[in-house]
Tab-separated table of C-alpha atoms in Angstrom:
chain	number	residue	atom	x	y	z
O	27	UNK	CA	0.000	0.000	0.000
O	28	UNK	CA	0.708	3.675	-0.354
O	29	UNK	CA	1.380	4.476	3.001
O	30	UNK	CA	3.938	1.395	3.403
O	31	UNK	CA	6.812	3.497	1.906
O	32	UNK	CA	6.896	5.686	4.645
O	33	UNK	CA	6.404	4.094	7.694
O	34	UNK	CA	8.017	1.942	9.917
O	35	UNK	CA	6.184	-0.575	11.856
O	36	UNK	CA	7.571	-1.805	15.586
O	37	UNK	CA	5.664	-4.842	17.299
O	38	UNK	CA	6.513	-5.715	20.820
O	39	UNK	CA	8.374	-9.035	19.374
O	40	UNK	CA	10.488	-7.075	16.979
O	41	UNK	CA	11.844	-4.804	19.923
O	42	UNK	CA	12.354	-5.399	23.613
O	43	UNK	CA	12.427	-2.349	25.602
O	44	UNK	CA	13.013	-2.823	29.635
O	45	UNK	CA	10.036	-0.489	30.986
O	46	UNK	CA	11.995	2.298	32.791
O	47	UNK	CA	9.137	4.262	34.057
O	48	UNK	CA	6.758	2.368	36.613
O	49	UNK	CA	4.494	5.345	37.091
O	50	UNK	CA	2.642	7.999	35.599
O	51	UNK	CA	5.254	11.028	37.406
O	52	UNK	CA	8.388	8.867	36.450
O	53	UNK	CA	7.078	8.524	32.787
O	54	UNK	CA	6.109	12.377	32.609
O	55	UNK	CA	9.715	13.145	34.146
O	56	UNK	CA	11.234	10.465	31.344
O	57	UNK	CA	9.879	12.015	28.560
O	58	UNK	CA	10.104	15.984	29.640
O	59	UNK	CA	14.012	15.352	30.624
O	60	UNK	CA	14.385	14.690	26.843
O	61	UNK	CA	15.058	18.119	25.111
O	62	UNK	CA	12.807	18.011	22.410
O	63	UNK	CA	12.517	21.476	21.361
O	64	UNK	CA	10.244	21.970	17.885
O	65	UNK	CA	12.834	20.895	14.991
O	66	UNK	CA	14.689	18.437	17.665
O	67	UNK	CA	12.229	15.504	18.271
O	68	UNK	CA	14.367	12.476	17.534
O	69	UNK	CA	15.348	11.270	20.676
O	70	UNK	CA	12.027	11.732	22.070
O	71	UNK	CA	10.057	10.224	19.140
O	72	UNK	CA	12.150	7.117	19.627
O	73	UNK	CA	11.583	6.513	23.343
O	74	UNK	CA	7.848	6.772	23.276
O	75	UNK	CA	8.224	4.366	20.293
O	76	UNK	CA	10.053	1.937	22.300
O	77	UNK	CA	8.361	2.397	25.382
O	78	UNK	CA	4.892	1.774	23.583
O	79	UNK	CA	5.940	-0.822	21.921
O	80	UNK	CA	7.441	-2.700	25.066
O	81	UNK	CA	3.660	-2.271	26.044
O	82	UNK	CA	2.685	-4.611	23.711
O	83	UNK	CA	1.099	-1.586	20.982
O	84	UNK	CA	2.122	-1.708	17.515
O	85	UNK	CA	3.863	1.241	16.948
O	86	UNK	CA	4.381	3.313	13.537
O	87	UNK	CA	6.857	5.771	12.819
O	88	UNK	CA	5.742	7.633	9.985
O	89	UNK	CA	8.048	10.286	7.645
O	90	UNK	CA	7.596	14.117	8.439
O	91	UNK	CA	10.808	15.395	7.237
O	92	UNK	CA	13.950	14.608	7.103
O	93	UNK	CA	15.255	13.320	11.044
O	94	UNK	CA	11.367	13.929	12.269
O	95	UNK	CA	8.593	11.358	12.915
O	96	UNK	CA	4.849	10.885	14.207
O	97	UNK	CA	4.158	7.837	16.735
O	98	UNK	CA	1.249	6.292	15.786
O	99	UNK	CA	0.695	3.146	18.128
O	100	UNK	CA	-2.531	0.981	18.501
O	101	UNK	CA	-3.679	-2.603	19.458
O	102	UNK	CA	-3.149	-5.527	17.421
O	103	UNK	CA	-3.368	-4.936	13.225
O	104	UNK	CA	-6.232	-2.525	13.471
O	105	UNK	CA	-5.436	0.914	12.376
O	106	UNK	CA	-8.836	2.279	11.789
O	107	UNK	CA	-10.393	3.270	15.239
O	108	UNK	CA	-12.990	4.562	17.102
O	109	UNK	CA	-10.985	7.269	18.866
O	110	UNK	CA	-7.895	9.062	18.581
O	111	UNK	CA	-5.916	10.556	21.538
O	112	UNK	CA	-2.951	12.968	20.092
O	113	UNK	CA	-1.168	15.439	21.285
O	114	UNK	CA	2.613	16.842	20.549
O	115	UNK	CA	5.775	15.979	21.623
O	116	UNK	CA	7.279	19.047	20.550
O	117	UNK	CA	8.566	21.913	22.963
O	118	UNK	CA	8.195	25.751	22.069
O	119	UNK	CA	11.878	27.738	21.657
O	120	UNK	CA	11.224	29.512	25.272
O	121	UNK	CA	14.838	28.075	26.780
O	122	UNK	CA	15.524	25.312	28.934
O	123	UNK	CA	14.248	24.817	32.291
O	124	UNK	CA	15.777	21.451	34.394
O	125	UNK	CA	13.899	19.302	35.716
O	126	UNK	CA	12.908	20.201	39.399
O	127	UNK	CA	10.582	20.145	42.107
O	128	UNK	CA	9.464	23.320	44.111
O	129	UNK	CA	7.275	21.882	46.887
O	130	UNK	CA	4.274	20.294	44.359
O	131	UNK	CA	5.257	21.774	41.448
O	132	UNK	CA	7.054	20.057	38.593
O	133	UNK	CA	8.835	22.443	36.602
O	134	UNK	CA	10.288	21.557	33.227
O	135	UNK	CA	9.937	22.366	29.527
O	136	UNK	CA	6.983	20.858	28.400
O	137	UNK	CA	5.706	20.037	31.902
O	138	UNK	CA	2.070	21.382	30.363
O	139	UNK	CA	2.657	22.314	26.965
O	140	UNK	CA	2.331	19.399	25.854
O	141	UNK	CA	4.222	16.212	27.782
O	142	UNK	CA	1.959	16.366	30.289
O	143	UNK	CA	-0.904	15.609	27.833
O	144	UNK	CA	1.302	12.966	26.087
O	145	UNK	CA	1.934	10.903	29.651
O	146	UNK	CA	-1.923	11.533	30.917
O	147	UNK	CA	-3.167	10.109	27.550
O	148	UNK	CA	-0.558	7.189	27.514
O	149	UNK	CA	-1.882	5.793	30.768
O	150	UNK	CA	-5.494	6.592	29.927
O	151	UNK	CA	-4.796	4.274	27.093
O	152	UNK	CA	-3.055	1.783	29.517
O	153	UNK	CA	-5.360	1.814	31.817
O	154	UNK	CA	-8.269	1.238	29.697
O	155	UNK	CA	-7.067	-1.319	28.484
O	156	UNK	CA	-5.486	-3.233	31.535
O	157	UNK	CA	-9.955	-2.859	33.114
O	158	UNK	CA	-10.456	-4.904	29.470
O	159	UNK	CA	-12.326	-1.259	28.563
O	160	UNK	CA	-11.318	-1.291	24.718
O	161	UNK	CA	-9.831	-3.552	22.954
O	162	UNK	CA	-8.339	-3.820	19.263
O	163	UNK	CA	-10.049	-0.665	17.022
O	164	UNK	CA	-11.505	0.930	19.764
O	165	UNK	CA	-8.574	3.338	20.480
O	166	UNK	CA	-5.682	4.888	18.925
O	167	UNK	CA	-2.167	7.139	20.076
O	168	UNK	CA	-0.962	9.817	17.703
O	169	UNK	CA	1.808	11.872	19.006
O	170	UNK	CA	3.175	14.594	16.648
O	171	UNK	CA	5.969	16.735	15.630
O	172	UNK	CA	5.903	20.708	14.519
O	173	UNK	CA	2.906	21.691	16.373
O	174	UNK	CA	5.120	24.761	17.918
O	175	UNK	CA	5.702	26.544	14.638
O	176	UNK	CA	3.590	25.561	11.789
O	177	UNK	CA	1.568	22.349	12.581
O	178	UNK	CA	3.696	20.083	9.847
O	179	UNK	CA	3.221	17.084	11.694
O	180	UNK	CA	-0.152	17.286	12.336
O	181	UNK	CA	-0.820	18.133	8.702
O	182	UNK	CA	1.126	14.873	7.508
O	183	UNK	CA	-0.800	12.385	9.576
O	184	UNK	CA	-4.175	13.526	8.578
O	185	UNK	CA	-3.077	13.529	4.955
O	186	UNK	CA	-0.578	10.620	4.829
O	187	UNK	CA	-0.811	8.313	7.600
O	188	UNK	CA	-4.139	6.693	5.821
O	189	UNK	CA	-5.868	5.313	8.855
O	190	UNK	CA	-9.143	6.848	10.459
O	191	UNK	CA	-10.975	7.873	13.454
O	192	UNK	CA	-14.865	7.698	13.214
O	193	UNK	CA	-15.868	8.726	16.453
O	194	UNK	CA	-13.827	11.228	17.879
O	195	UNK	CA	-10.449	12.895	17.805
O	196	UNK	CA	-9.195	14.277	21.491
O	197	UNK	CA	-6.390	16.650	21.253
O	198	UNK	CA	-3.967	17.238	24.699
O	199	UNK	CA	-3.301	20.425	25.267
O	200	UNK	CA	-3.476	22.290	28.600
O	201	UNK	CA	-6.955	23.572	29.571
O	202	UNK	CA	-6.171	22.968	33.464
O	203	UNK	CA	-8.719	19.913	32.762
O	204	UNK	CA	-11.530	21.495	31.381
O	205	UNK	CA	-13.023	20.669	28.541
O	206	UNK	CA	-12.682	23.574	25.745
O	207	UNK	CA	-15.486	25.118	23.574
O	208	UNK	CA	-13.106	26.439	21.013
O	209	UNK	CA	-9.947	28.689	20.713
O	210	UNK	CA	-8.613	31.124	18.490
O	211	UNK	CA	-7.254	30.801	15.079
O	212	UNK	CA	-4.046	31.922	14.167
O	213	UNK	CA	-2.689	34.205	11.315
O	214	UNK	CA	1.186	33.868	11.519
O	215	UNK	CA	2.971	35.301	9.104
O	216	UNK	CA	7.106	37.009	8.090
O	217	UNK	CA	7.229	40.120	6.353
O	218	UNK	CA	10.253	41.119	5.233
O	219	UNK	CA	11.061	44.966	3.608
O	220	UNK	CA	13.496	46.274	1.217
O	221	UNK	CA	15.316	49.834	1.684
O	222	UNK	CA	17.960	51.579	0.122
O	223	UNK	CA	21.157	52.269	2.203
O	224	UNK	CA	23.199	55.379	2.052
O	225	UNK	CA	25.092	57.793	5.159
O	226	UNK	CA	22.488	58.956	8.063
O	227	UNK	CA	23.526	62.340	7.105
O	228	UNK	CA	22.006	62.444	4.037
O	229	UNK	CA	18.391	60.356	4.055
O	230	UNK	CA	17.097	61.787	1.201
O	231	UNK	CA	19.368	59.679	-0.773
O	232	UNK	CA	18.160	56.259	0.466
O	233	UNK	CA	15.400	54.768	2.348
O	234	UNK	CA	14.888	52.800	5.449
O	235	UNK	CA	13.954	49.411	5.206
O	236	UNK	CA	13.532	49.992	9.657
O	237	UNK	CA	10.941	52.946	9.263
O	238	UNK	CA	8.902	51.552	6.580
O	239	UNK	CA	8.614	48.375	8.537
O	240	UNK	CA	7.669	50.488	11.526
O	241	UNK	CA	5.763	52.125	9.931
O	242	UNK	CA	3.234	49.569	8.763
O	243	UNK	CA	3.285	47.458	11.756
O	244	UNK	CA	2.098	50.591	13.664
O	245	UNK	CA	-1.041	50.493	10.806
O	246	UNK	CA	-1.823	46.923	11.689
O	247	UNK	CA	-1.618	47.674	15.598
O	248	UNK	CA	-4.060	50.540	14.726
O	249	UNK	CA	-6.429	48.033	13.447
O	250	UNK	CA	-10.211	46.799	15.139
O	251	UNK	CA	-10.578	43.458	14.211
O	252	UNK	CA	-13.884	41.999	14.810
O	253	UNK	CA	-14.498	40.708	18.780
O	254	UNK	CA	-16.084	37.033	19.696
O	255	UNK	CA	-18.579	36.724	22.376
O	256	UNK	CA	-17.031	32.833	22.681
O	257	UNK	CA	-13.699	33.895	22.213
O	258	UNK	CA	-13.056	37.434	22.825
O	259	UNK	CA	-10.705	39.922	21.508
O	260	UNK	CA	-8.296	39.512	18.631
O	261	UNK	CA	-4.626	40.083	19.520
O	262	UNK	CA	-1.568	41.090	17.525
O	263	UNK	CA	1.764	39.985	18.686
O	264	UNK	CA	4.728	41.306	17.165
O	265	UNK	CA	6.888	38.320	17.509
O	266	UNK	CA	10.167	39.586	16.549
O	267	UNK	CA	12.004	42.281	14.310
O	268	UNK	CA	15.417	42.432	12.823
O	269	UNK	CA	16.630	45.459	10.584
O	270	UNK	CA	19.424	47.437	9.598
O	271	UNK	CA	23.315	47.232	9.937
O	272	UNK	CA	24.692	50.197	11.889
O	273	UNK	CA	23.383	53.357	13.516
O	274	UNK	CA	25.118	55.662	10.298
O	275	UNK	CA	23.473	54.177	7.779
O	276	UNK	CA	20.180	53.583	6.260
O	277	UNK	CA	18.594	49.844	6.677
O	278	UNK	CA	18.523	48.181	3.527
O	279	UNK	CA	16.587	45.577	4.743
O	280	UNK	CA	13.818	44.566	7.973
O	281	UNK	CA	12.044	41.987	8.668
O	282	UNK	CA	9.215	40.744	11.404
O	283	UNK	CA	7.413	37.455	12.378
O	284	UNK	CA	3.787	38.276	13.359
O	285	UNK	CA	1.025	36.305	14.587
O	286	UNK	CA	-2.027	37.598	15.088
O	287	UNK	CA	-5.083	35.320	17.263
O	288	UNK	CA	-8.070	35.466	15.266
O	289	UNK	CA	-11.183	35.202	17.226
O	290	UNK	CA	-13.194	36.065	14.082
O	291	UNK	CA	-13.518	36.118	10.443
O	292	UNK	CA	-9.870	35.564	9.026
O	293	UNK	CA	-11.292	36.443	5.923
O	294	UNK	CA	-10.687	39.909	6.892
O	295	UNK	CA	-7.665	39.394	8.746
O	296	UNK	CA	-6.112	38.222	5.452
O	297	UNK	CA	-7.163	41.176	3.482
O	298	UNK	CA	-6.068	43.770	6.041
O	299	UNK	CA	-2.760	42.212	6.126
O	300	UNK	CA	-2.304	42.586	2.258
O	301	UNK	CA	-3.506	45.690	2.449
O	302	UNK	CA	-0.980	47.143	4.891
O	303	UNK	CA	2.434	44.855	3.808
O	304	UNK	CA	1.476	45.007	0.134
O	305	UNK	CA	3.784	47.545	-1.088
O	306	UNK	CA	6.563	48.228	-3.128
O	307	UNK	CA	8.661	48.360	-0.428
O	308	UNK	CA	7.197	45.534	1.532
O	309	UNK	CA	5.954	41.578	1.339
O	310	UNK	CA	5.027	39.075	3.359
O	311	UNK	CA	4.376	35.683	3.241
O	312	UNK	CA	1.959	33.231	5.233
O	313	UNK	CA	3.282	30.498	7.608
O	314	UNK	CA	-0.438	29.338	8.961
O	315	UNK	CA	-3.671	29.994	8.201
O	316	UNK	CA	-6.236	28.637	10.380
O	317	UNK	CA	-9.948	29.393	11.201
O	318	UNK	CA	-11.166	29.741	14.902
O	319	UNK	CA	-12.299	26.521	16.168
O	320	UNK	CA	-16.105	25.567	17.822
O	321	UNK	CA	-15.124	21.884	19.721
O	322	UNK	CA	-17.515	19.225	20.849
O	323	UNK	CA	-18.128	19.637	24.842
O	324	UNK	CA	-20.678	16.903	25.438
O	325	UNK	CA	-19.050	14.936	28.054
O	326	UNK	CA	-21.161	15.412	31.572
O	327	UNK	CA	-18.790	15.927	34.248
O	328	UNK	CA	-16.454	18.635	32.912
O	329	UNK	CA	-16.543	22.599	33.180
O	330	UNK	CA	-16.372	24.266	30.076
O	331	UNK	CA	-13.672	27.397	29.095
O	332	UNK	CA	-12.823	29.236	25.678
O	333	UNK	CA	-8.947	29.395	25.416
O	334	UNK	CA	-7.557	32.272	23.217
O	335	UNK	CA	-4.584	29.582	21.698
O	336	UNK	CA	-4.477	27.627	18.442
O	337	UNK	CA	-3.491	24.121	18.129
O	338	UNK	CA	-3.423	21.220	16.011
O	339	UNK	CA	-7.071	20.817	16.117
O	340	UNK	CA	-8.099	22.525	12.664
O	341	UNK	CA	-6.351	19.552	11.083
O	342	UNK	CA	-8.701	16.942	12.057
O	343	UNK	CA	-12.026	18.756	10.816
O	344	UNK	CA	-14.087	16.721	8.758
O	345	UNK	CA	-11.497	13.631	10.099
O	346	UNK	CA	-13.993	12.319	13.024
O	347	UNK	CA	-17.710	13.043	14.127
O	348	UNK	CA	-16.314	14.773	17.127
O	349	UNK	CA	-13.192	17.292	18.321
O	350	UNK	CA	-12.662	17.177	21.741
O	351	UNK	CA	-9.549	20.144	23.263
O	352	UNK	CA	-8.531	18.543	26.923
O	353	UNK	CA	-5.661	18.455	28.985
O	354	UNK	CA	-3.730	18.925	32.260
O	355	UNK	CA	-1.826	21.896	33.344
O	356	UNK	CA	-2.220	25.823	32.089
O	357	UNK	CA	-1.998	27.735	28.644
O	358	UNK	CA	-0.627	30.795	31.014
O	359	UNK	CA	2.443	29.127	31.930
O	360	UNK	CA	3.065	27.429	28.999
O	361	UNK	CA	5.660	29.449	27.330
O	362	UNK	CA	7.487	31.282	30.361
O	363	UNK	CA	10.378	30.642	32.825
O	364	UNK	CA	8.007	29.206	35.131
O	365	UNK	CA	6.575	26.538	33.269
O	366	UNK	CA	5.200	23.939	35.727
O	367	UNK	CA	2.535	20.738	36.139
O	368	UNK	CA	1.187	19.419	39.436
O	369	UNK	CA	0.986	15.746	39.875
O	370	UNK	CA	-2.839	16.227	40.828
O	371	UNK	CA	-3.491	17.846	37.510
O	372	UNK	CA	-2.004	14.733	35.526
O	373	UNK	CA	-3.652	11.849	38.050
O	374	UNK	CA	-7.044	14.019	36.895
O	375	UNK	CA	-6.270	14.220	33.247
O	376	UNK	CA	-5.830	10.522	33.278
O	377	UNK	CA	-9.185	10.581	34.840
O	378	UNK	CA	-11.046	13.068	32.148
O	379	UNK	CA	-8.995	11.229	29.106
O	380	UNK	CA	-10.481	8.042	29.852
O	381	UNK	CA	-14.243	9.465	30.667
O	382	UNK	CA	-14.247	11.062	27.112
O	383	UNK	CA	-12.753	8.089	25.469
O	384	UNK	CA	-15.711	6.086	27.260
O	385	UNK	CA	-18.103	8.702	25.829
O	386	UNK	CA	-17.184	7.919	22.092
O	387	UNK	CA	-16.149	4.257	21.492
């Protein structure tokens, strides 16, 4: 088949894998002490392989680029489930924080965002089916690459790993537990600007690349984009900027990565973004595109919140009846110094993971 030529399949009898982690904390604090910063998943990709397939899951590795895998892992030969818990095993560029406790607290890069998801939803999946609660094609593991920058590994498992989901996707991400009625999309997108340089003392024989930048970023700060009564407010972030070569000279070139939340009509986002970085001075170009999300939120037992972030989720419309957002930990740590998980909050995801899994199969 199609799909053969880029994955590779592990079995349990094909690998043996001593299991190192013998609970839920020491498996978190396994897979978070692997740097795995978006770009870098290798070494992480490859323990969760071996560690699910010492499980007794059969475990694919499918092709994202080159050095970069998805985990897909499942029971027996059936790769066409009910359900699908995913999440991503890539860290955002923030900087390192080591592993350490302050009195609960386990602080670590990607204590939240997003390993504690990953180790809540592989013992969901281990625990349901140690009570005999599914068995084979009832539930699937999807753990991705990319989801920090532009969703790439995501994108390549809906589009190339040919299996399916019918009931229900579940993306981990942290909502401190709750179950999510949608987020924000996301327009993120580098504009770069073109000047001509000549000696500060005499501007009006060049032009800065700096000040026309500057200039049109302050025109899309100026803007009112729509507002959500779900969702809120639509935010700019100016993400970073890098012009020019010396103080005594004219830039001859700027450029800026942007994102902007968009908590409605992107439509409009789009346009005003041509309209302002359109020029002959000025382009940009579009890194990801994606349209705010409304998520199933059906499960009794859960309170509800809106979270103003965009994940992976846009990927699997259309893929699955339902789109669940869930996870341990919060979105307000995330991407800070501070970045922490409490062991409570992934004993409970482990708990909401396997109620909504229930739910669907």
């Amino acid at each position: 088949m199609f799909w053969a030529f880029f994955l590779c399949v592990l079995t349990a009898v094909a690998i043996q894998v001593p299991l190192k982690a013998r609970s839920l904390i020491e498996f978190h604090k396994e897979i978070t002490q692997i740097d795995s910063e978006v770009g870098n998943e290798y070494d992480v990709v490859h323990y969760l392989a071996d560690y699910l397939s010492a499980q007794g899951l059969t475990v694919e590795l499918q092709l994202v680029e080159e050095g970069r895998e998805n985990v897909y892992a499942y029971l027996g030969e059936q790769r066409n489930t009910k359900v699908l818990l995913t999440s991503h095993i890539d860290t955002n560029p923030a900087g390192k924080i080591p592993y350490h406790l302050e009195g609960d607290e386990i602080h670590v890069r990607g204590a939240c965002d997003a390993k504690g998801s990953v180790a809540s939803q592989v013992y969901a999946f281990l625990e349901l089916w140690d009570e005999q609660i599914i068995r084979e094609g009832d539930l699937a593991l999807l753990f991705v690459v990319g989801e920090e920058y532009n969703g790439v590994g995501s994108l390549t498992a809906v589009n190339g790993l040919n299996a399916s989901w019918s009931n229900a996707v579940i993306v981990g991400e942290p909502t401190d537990n709750k179950l999510s009625v949608g987020h924000k999309g996301n327009f993120r997108f580098d504009v770069n600007a073109v000047g001509v340089s000549c000696h500060s003392g005499y501007p009006e024989q060049g032009f800065s690349a700096v000040e026309h930048l500057l200039e049109r970023i302050g025109h899309l700060l100026q803007q009112e984009f729509p507002y959500s009564s779900l969702l809120g407010p639509t935010s700019v972030n100016i993400g970073t900027f890098h012009g020019g070569l010396a103080a005594n000279l004219l830039a001859p070139s700027a450029k800026a990565e942007i994102y902007i939340r968009v908590a409605e009509d992107i439509g409009l986002v789009n346009q005003t973004v041509s309209r302002i970085f359109s020029t002959p001075h000025s382009t940009y170009s579009i890194v990801q595109m994606l349209e705010p999300q409304y998520l199933d939120h059906d499960v009794p037992g859960f309170e509800l919140v809106a979270c103003s972030y965009a994940t992976d989720i846009p990927y699997f419309k259309g893929k699955s009846a339902k789109r669940y957002l869930y996870g341990p930990g919060s979105i307000l740590v995330a991407h800070s110094a501070e970045e922490y998980i409490l062991p409570t909050d992934l004993y409970e995801a482990v708990r909401g993971y396997k109620s909504i899994v229930k739910y669907n199969i």
